[in-house]
Every structure is written in C-alpha cells, then in structure tokens.
Coordinates of C-alpha atoms and ligand atoms in Angstrom, one line a residue:
M19 CA 13.8 -18.0 -19.4
E20 CA 15.3 -19.4 -16.2
R21 CA 16.4 -23.0 -16.0
P22 CA 13.3 -24.9 -14.6
V23 CA 15.1 -27.1 -12.0
S24 CA 18.4 -26.1 -10.6
K25 CA 18.4 -28.7 -7.8
P26 CA 16.8 -32.1 -7.4
V27 CA 13.5 -32.7 -5.6
G28 CA 14.3 -33.2 -1.9
T29 CA 16.9 -30.4 -1.8
P30 CA 16.7 -28.3 1.3
S31 CA 15.0 -25.0 0.3
E32 CA 17.9 -22.9 1.6
E33 CA 20.2 -24.7 -1.0
L34 CA 18.2 -23.4 -4.0
D35 CA 20.1 -21.1 -6.2
T36 CA 19.0 -17.5 -5.6
P37 CA 17.1 -15.3 -6.1
A38 CA 14.4 -18.0 -6.0
L39 CA 10.6 -17.7 -5.6
V40 CA 9.6 -20.3 -3.1
V41 CA 6.1 -21.3 -2.0
D42 CA 5.5 -23.3 1.1
L43 CA 3.0 -25.9 -0.1
D44 CA 1.4 -26.6 3.4
T45 CA 0.6 -22.8 3.7
L46 CA -0.7 -22.6 0.2
E47 CA -3.0 -25.6 0.7
R48 CA -4.1 -24.2 4.1
N49 CA -5.0 -20.8 2.6
I50 CA -7.0 -22.5 -0.2
E51 CA -8.8 -24.7 2.3
T52 CA -9.6 -21.7 4.5
L53 CA -11.2 -19.7 1.8
H54 CA -12.8 -22.5 -0.2
S55 CA -14.4 -24.2 2.8
F56 CA -16.2 -20.9 3.4
F57 CA -17.7 -21.0 -0.1
L58 CA -18.5 -24.7 0.1
R59 CA -21.2 -23.7 2.6
R60 CA -22.5 -20.6 0.8
D61 CA -24.7 -19.9 -2.2
A62 CA -22.0 -17.6 -3.6
K63 CA -18.9 -19.3 -4.9
V64 CA -15.3 -18.2 -5.4
R65 CA -13.9 -17.7 -8.9
P66 CA -10.2 -17.6 -8.3
H67 CA -8.6 -14.5 -9.8
V68 CA -5.4 -16.1 -11.1
E69 CA -3.6 -12.9 -12.1
S70 CA -2.0 -12.9 -8.6
H71 CA -0.1 -16.2 -9.3
R72 CA -0.4 -16.7 -13.1
C73 CA 0.3 -20.4 -12.5
P74 CA -2.1 -23.0 -14.0
A75 CA -0.8 -25.7 -11.5
I76 CA -2.0 -23.5 -8.6
A77 CA -5.3 -22.7 -10.3
H78 CA -6.0 -26.4 -10.8
K79 CA -5.5 -26.9 -7.0
Q80 CA -7.9 -24.0 -6.4
L81 CA -10.6 -25.5 -8.6
A82 CA -10.1 -29.0 -7.1
A83 CA -10.7 -27.6 -3.6
G84 CA -14.4 -27.0 -4.3
G85 CA -16.6 -24.1 -3.4
T86 CA -15.9 -22.5 -6.8
V87 CA -18.0 -21.6 -9.9
G88 CA -15.9 -24.0 -11.8
G89 CA -14.0 -21.3 -13.6
I90 CA -11.3 -18.7 -13.2
S91 CA -11.0 -14.9 -13.5
V92 CA -8.2 -13.1 -15.3
T93 CA -7.3 -9.5 -16.2
T94 CA -5.8 -9.8 -19.7
V95 CA -6.6 -11.6 -22.9
G96 CA -3.0 -13.0 -22.8
E97 CA -3.7 -14.6 -19.4
A98 CA -7.0 -16.0 -20.7
E99 CA -5.1 -17.6 -23.6
V100 CA -2.5 -19.3 -21.4
F101 CA -5.1 -20.7 -19.0
A102 CA -7.4 -21.8 -21.9
Q103 CA -4.5 -23.8 -23.3
R104 CA -4.1 -25.5 -19.9
G105 CA -7.7 -26.7 -19.9
F106 CA -9.7 -24.0 -18.1
A107 CA -13.0 -23.9 -19.9
D108 CA -14.8 -21.1 -18.1
I109 CA -12.9 -17.8 -18.1
F110 CA -14.1 -14.5 -16.9
I111 CA -12.0 -11.6 -18.2
A112 CA -12.7 -9.0 -15.5
N113 CA -11.7 -6.1 -17.7
E114 CA -12.8 -4.0 -20.7
I115 CA -11.4 -5.3 -24.0
V116 CA -11.7 -2.6 -26.7
T117 CA -9.2 -3.0 -29.5
T118 CA -10.1 -4.8 -32.7
Q119 CA -7.1 -7.1 -32.4
K120 CA -7.8 -8.1 -28.8
I121 CA -11.6 -8.5 -29.4
A122 CA -10.7 -10.9 -32.3
R123 CA -8.5 -12.9 -29.9
V124 CA -11.3 -13.1 -27.4
C125 CA -13.7 -14.3 -30.0
S126 CA -11.2 -17.0 -31.1
L127 CA -11.0 -18.1 -27.5
A128 CA -14.7 -18.3 -27.3
K129 CA -14.7 -21.0 -29.9
G130 CA -13.2 -23.4 -27.3
C131 CA -14.4 -22.2 -24.0
A132 CA -17.0 -20.1 -22.2
I133 CA -15.7 -16.5 -22.2
T134 CA -17.3 -13.7 -20.2
L135 CA -15.9 -10.2 -20.2
A136 CA -16.8 -6.7 -18.9
A137 CA -18.1 -3.7 -20.7
D138 CA -18.8 -0.1 -19.6
T139 CA -19.8 1.6 -22.8
E140 CA -22.3 1.0 -25.5
D141 CA -19.6 1.6 -28.2
N142 CA -17.7 -1.3 -26.8
V143 CA -20.8 -3.4 -26.7
R144 CA -21.3 -2.7 -30.4
D145 CA -17.8 -3.6 -31.2
L146 CA -18.0 -6.9 -29.3
S147 CA -21.3 -7.7 -30.9
D148 CA -20.0 -7.0 -34.4
A149 CA -17.0 -9.2 -33.9
A150 CA -18.9 -12.0 -32.3
V151 CA -21.4 -12.1 -35.1
E152 CA -18.7 -12.0 -37.8
L153 CA -16.7 -14.8 -36.1
G154 CA -19.8 -16.9 -35.3
V155 CA -19.3 -17.0 -31.5
T156 CA -21.3 -15.9 -28.4
L157 CA -19.5 -13.8 -25.8
G158 CA -20.8 -13.5 -22.3
V159 CA -20.8 -9.9 -21.2
V160 CA -21.3 -8.3 -17.7
V161 CA -21.8 -4.7 -17.0
D162 CA -18.9 -3.3 -15.0
I163 CA -20.2 -1.0 -12.3
H164 CA -18.1 1.7 -10.7
T165 CA -18.3 1.7 -6.9
R166 CA -15.2 2.6 -5.0
L167 CA -12.0 2.1 -7.0
E168 CA -11.4 5.0 -9.3
R169 CA -11.1 2.8 -12.4
C170 CA -13.5 1.5 -15.0
G171 CA -17.3 1.0 -14.8
V172 CA -20.6 2.8 -15.3
Q173 CA -22.5 4.2 -12.4
P174 CA -24.9 1.9 -10.6
G175 CA -28.6 2.2 -11.2
R176 CA -30.1 3.6 -14.4
P177 CA -26.8 3.8 -16.4
A178 CA -26.0 0.2 -15.6
V179 CA -29.5 -0.9 -16.4
D180 CA -29.4 0.8 -19.8
L181 CA -26.1 -0.8 -20.6
A182 CA -27.5 -4.2 -19.6
G183 CA -30.4 -3.6 -22.0
A184 CA -27.9 -2.8 -24.8
I185 CA -26.0 -6.0 -24.2
G186 CA -29.2 -8.0 -24.0
R187 CA -30.3 -6.7 -27.4
A188 CA -26.9 -7.1 -29.1
P189 CA -26.5 -10.1 -31.4
G190 CA -23.6 -12.4 -30.6
L191 CA -23.6 -11.3 -26.9
S192 CA -25.2 -13.0 -24.0
F193 CA -26.0 -10.7 -21.0
K194 CA -24.6 -12.4 -17.9
G195 CA -25.0 -9.9 -15.2
L196 CA -23.0 -7.4 -13.2
M197 CA -19.5 -7.0 -11.8
S198 CA -17.7 -4.4 -9.6
Y199 CA -14.2 -4.4 -8.3
E200 CA -14.1 -2.1 -5.4
G201 CA -10.3 -2.3 -4.9
V202 CA -8.6 -3.6 -1.8
I203 CA -10.2 -2.1 1.4
R204 CA -7.2 -2.1 3.7
E205 CA -9.2 -1.9 6.9
P206 CA -8.1 -4.0 9.9
D207 CA -11.2 -3.1 11.9
Q208 CA -13.8 -5.8 10.9
D209 CA -16.8 -3.5 11.5
E210 CA -15.4 -0.8 9.4
L211 CA -14.4 -3.3 6.7
E212 CA -17.9 -4.7 6.7
A213 CA -19.5 -1.2 6.6
E214 CA -17.4 -0.1 3.7
S215 CA -17.8 -3.4 1.8
R216 CA -21.6 -3.2 2.1
R217 CA -21.6 0.5 1.1
C218 CA -19.8 -0.6 -2.2
I219 CA -21.7 -3.8 -2.9
Q220 CA -25.3 -2.8 -2.0
P221 CA -25.6 -0.5 -5.1
V222 CA -24.7 -3.4 -7.3
L223 CA -27.4 -5.5 -5.6
D224 CA -29.9 -2.7 -6.0
T225 CA -28.9 -2.5 -9.7
R226 CA -29.5 -6.3 -10.0
E227 CA -33.1 -5.8 -8.8
M228 CA -33.6 -3.0 -11.3
V229 CA -32.2 -5.1 -14.1
E230 CA -34.5 -8.0 -13.1
R231 CA -37.5 -5.7 -12.9
A232 CA -36.7 -4.6 -16.5
G233 CA -37.2 -8.2 -17.5
M234 CA -33.6 -9.5 -17.8
D235 CA -32.1 -12.5 -15.9
V236 CA -29.0 -11.8 -13.9
E237 CA -26.9 -14.9 -13.6
V238 CA -23.7 -13.3 -12.3
V239 CA -23.1 -10.8 -9.7
S240 CA -19.3 -10.7 -9.1
V241 CA -17.9 -8.5 -6.3
G242 CA -15.3 -8.6 -3.5
G243 CA -11.9 -10.1 -3.1
T244 CA -9.5 -11.5 -0.6
H245 CA -10.0 -8.5 1.7
N246 CA -13.7 -9.0 2.2
Y247 CA -14.6 -12.5 0.8
E248 CA -16.7 -13.5 3.8
I249 CA -18.7 -10.2 3.7
A250 CA -19.3 -10.3 0.0
G251 CA -20.0 -14.0 0.0
D252 CA -22.7 -13.7 2.6
M253 CA -24.6 -10.9 0.9
K254 CA -27.8 -12.2 -0.7
G255 CA -27.7 -11.8 -4.5
V256 CA -23.9 -12.0 -4.8
T257 CA -23.1 -15.1 -6.9
E258 CA -19.3 -15.1 -7.1
V259 CA -16.3 -13.5 -5.5
P260 CA -13.1 -13.2 -7.6
A261 CA -10.6 -13.5 -4.8
G262 CA -7.0 -13.9 -5.9
S263 CA -4.3 -13.0 -3.4
Y264 CA -5.6 -15.4 -0.8
A265 CA -3.7 -18.4 -2.2
L266 CA -0.1 -17.0 -2.0
M267 CA -0.9 -13.9 0.1
D268 CA 1.8 -11.2 0.6
H269 CA 3.1 -8.9 3.2
G270 CA 0.8 -6.1 2.1
Y271 CA -2.3 -8.2 3.0
K272 CA -0.8 -9.9 6.1
E273 CA -2.2 -7.7 8.8
Y274 CA -5.7 -7.4 7.3
R275 CA -6.4 -11.1 6.8
P276 CA -5.0 -13.0 9.8
Q277 CA -6.7 -16.2 8.9
L278 CA -4.5 -16.4 5.8
S279 CA -0.7 -16.6 5.8
P280 CA 2.0 -15.6 3.4
A281 CA 2.9 -18.7 1.5
A282 CA 5.4 -17.2 -1.0
R283 CA 8.8 -15.8 -0.2
V284 CA 11.9 -15.1 -2.2
L285 CA 15.2 -16.6 -1.1
A286 CA 18.2 -14.3 -1.5
T287 CA 22.0 -14.6 -0.7
V288 CA 24.1 -12.1 1.2
I289 CA 26.8 -11.1 -1.3
S290 CA 28.4 -8.4 0.8
H291 CA 28.6 -7.5 4.5
P292 CA 30.9 -4.5 4.2
E293 CA 30.5 -3.1 7.7
P294 CA 28.5 -3.8 10.8
G295 CA 24.9 -2.9 10.3
L296 CA 24.9 -3.2 6.5
A297 CA 24.6 -6.1 4.1
W298 CA 23.7 -6.5 0.4
L299 CA 21.6 -9.2 -1.2
D300 CA 21.6 -10.6 -4.7
L301 CA 17.9 -9.5 -4.9
G302 CA 17.0 -6.2 -6.5
Q303 CA 13.9 -4.8 -8.1
K304 CA 14.3 -7.1 -11.1
A305 CA 13.8 -10.1 -8.8
I306 CA 11.0 -8.9 -6.6
G307 CA 8.9 -6.4 -8.6
M308 CA 8.6 -3.5 -6.2
D309 CA 6.3 -0.8 -7.5
T310 CA 4.1 -0.9 -4.4
G311 CA 6.9 -0.6 -1.9
L312 CA 9.9 -2.3 -0.2
P313 CA 9.7 -6.0 0.6
V314 CA 10.2 -7.2 4.1
V315 CA 12.9 -9.5 5.7
D316 CA 11.4 -12.6 7.2
G317 CA 12.8 -14.3 10.3
I318 CA 15.6 -11.9 11.3
P319 CA 14.3 -9.4 13.8
G320 CA 16.1 -6.0 13.4
A321 CA 16.8 -6.5 9.7
T322 CA 15.1 -4.3 7.2
V323 CA 15.3 -3.7 3.5
F324 CA 16.2 0.0 3.2
T325 CA 16.7 0.2 -0.6
M326 CA 16.3 -1.8 -3.7
G327 CA 18.6 -1.3 -6.7
A328 CA 18.1 -3.0 -10.0
E329 CA 20.0 -6.1 -8.9
H330 CA 20.9 -5.4 -5.3
G331 CA 18.9 -5.1 -2.1
G332 CA 20.3 -3.2 0.9
L333 CA 19.8 -4.5 4.4
K334 CA 20.0 -2.4 7.5
L335 CA 20.9 -4.7 10.5
E336 CA 20.1 -3.5 14.0
G337 CA 20.9 -5.3 17.3
D338 CA 21.3 -9.1 17.0
A339 CA 20.5 -9.0 13.3
D340 CA 24.1 -8.2 12.4
S341 CA 25.3 -11.5 13.9
M342 CA 22.6 -13.4 12.1
V343 CA 23.7 -12.4 8.7
D344 CA 26.8 -14.0 7.2
L345 CA 28.5 -13.5 3.8
G346 CA 27.1 -16.2 1.5
G347 CA 24.2 -16.9 3.9
K348 CA 20.6 -17.0 2.9
V349 CA 17.9 -14.5 3.8
W350 CA 14.1 -14.9 3.2
I351 CA 12.3 -11.9 1.8
A352 CA 8.6 -11.4 1.8
P353 CA 7.2 -9.6 -1.2
L354 CA 4.9 -6.7 -0.5
D355 CA 2.7 -7.4 -3.6
I356 CA 2.6 -11.0 -4.7
G357 CA 1.2 -10.2 -8.2
N358 CA 4.2 -8.0 -9.1
C359 CA 6.7 -10.5 -7.6
V360 CA 5.4 -13.6 -9.3
N361 CA 5.3 -11.9 -12.6
V362 CA 9.2 -11.6 -12.6
Y363 CA 9.7 -15.4 -12.3
D364 CA 9.4 -18.2 -14.8
F365 CA 9.2 -20.9 -12.1
V366 CA 8.1 -21.3 -8.6
N367 CA 9.7 -23.8 -6.2
G368 CA 7.1 -25.6 -4.1
V369 CA 8.6 -26.8 -0.8
R370 CA 7.2 -28.8 2.1
N371 CA 8.8 -29.2 5.4
G372 CA 11.7 -27.1 4.1
R373 CA 12.5 -29.4 1.1
L374 CA 11.8 -29.0 -2.6
E375 CA 8.8 -31.0 -3.7
V376 CA 7.8 -29.5 -7.1
V377 CA 8.7 -26.8 -9.6
W378 CA 5.8 -25.2 -11.3
E379 CA 6.0 -23.0 -14.4
I380 CA 4.4 -19.5 -14.1
E381 CA 3.1 -19.8 -17.5
A382 CA 1.2 -16.6 -17.7
R383 CA 4.2 -14.5 -16.6
G384 CA 4.4 -11.3 -18.7
T385 CA 1.1 -11.8 -20.5
Y386 CA 0.1 -8.1 -20.3
R387 CA -1.5 -8.1 -23.7
Ligands
PLP26 C1 -10.8 -7.1 -11.2 C2 -10.2 -7.8 -10.1 N1 -10.9 -8.8 -9.5 C3 -10.3 -9.5 -8.5 C4 -9.1 -9.2 -8.0 C5 -8.5 -10.0 -6.9 O1 -8.3 -9.2 -5.7 P1 -7.5 -9.9 -4.5 O2 -6.2 -10.3 -5.0 O3 -7.4 -8.8 -3.5 O4 -8.3 -11.0 -4.0 C6 -8.3 -8.2 -8.6 C7 -6.9 -7.9 -8.2 O5 -6.2 -7.2 -8.8 C8 -8.9 -7.5 -9.7 O6 -8.2 -6.5 -10.4

C-alpha cells in the first residue's frame, strides 16, 4: 500500500509526490450538489453507485447531500463488505451473485444491514433462498431486466413477471422490485438521449405494471445512471437511479454531461524531454488504469498522450506545448474512465484552491471478489 500522506495539509497540489490521484473538492461538491438537488425535488431518488470511486468518505458526502434513498449501490460482494464496515446500512448489490461462497458472504452481511441483490434465473433464486433460510436472514431481491446493455438480465414482460413470482414465493427472500442497467448512452443530442433512454426504461415500467397486476408490490424500480439521470428520474414509476460517475466524472463522460465537471485528475512528473516534441511522464498504465483508452493532458494545448507503457506515459508536444513542458515539471492528466483509475490508488488527495486539504483512503480498491 502507498504511504497515506506524503506532504502536510496545505501543501500546494503541484508539490505532491507523483503519480498522485488528486480530487478538486469544490468541483466534487458542485457535482454532488448538481445531481442531488435534482433528486431533492423528485419522487425518484439517487442511490449513489460507489463502484466509480470506492471511497467511503465520498459516499458519506453523497448521502449527506440529500435526495437519496439513504443507501448505496455496489457491484461486488467485496465492495459491499467494505462499505458495510464503514457504516452503510442499506446496500444494493446491482449484480448477480451465484457461487455458494459469495452467497454465504451476502447472507452474513444481511445480518447487519439491509442487502438487496439482483437475480435473473430461477436457479439462482433457489440458491439464494436456501442459503438465506439456512443462515436465518432475509435477502431483498430484484429482478434484473435486460434492456440495452448486452449483459445480464431476463427479458422484460412475462419472463420478468415469472421470476418476480418465484422470488415472491421463495422463503428467506423478499421481492423488492426491478432493475435494469442499460449501459452508458453516449449521446450528446439531448432529444436522442431522451428517446433512447425512454426506449430502454419503458419496458421496465410496463413490467412493473404487470407485476402489480399479478398481485405483488413493487417497491424498487432502479434504472439509469449519470448519462440520463434527469430523464430516468422524471419517469413516473422509477423509484431510484444508481448514478455513480457524476461525483468525480471523467474525460469519457465530459462532453455528454456539460453540467458536471471532471473533479479527479492524476498529477505526473516529466522525467525525460529527450527531443523537441517529445516528453515522458512517470505515469503509465499501472498508475491510470487504461483499458478503455488513452488519458488526456489537461491544461497544455497541443500536448497529447500518444502511448502508455507500464510505468511511462509518452507525450507528443505540438506548437507552444513544447515550451510549456520542462524536465521535472508537473503535468495534469485526466483519466478516460474514473472507475479504472481510482481502482489503482490506495489514497486520493483532496485539494481546495490548489492546496491539499484531506487525504481519503480508497478502501474498496481491488475488491473484485
Ligand atoms: C449496474 C450499474 N449501475 C449503475 C452504474 C453507474 O453508472 P454511471 O457511472 O454511468 O452513473 C454502473 C456503472 O458501471 C453499473 O454497472
């Protein structure tokens, strides 16, 4: 693990040892305020999906901002365990959990907090039920509905209603409702974004009606994310939106969500400037997490990251960029995908007005299991 604090509070951010994950606290707080104030005035609420920052301190800020369901959303059992230990009492695991070992861990968590998870097969429902009965707990279960993302989920309509019935009848389980994760709709045109979002979400709402007509209560309808939170949050029948990236944001989202700003960047040092037009940073794949593409240089027009080695990042410098980059100087890099980037750091440095204010541990880093 990294050392938690390499410089005292008050240190100018550019004096932090590199590579360093740095979050601008004013921007983070503004992003939270922007999204949460929307949900404060709606029936639907946000359930922060904390997988994109993995940091309990940030999740506490999100819940404190209001407009939430009072709980969080995660993807793995390991994330749920970390956040449960940090006092989060209502955790939605937006995923299918199928192995005996993991189901036992979920049941053990359910002894101390409200756990809801997703299912998309009757076999899984049976396994969850058997374990819950054996361990004397109740698990909340939602039906995961496939809409747009080619991932998990049953088809909307009759297959989802049948699965809801199976959950409702299963001892040890409490049928909670429906979820669908449609994946990020990267559509800058707001009309297109709205049309595509509605096309995905409406079948879930139609299924809700069918489930209710079959005599079951639907407490939860969870759909949407940062890309379409206002659209999902305004559709009647949606109860919660598990948005995640909005807090820290990233370069991949930047052009689609202009009301939110990237709050997290990585500070790097120029370790070589061997010839005009070329420089190397002490920031490679291991310090940015780059499986969705190359990160972006922030604040130096004409500078681009053209390659990422394991521990080195290559910069191409065009025009005035060359004179703005000195050996030993600092360069700000914006990650393309914040979830992958955060996951390679143990700590995040929170800065305000360019000075270190706080260091938070990314406690759920690496909790893939
Ligand atoms: C199931 C699920 N819900 C919600 C989210 C949050 O999406 P976003 O970060 O785009 O708000 C994700 C992101 O990976 C997800 O996998």
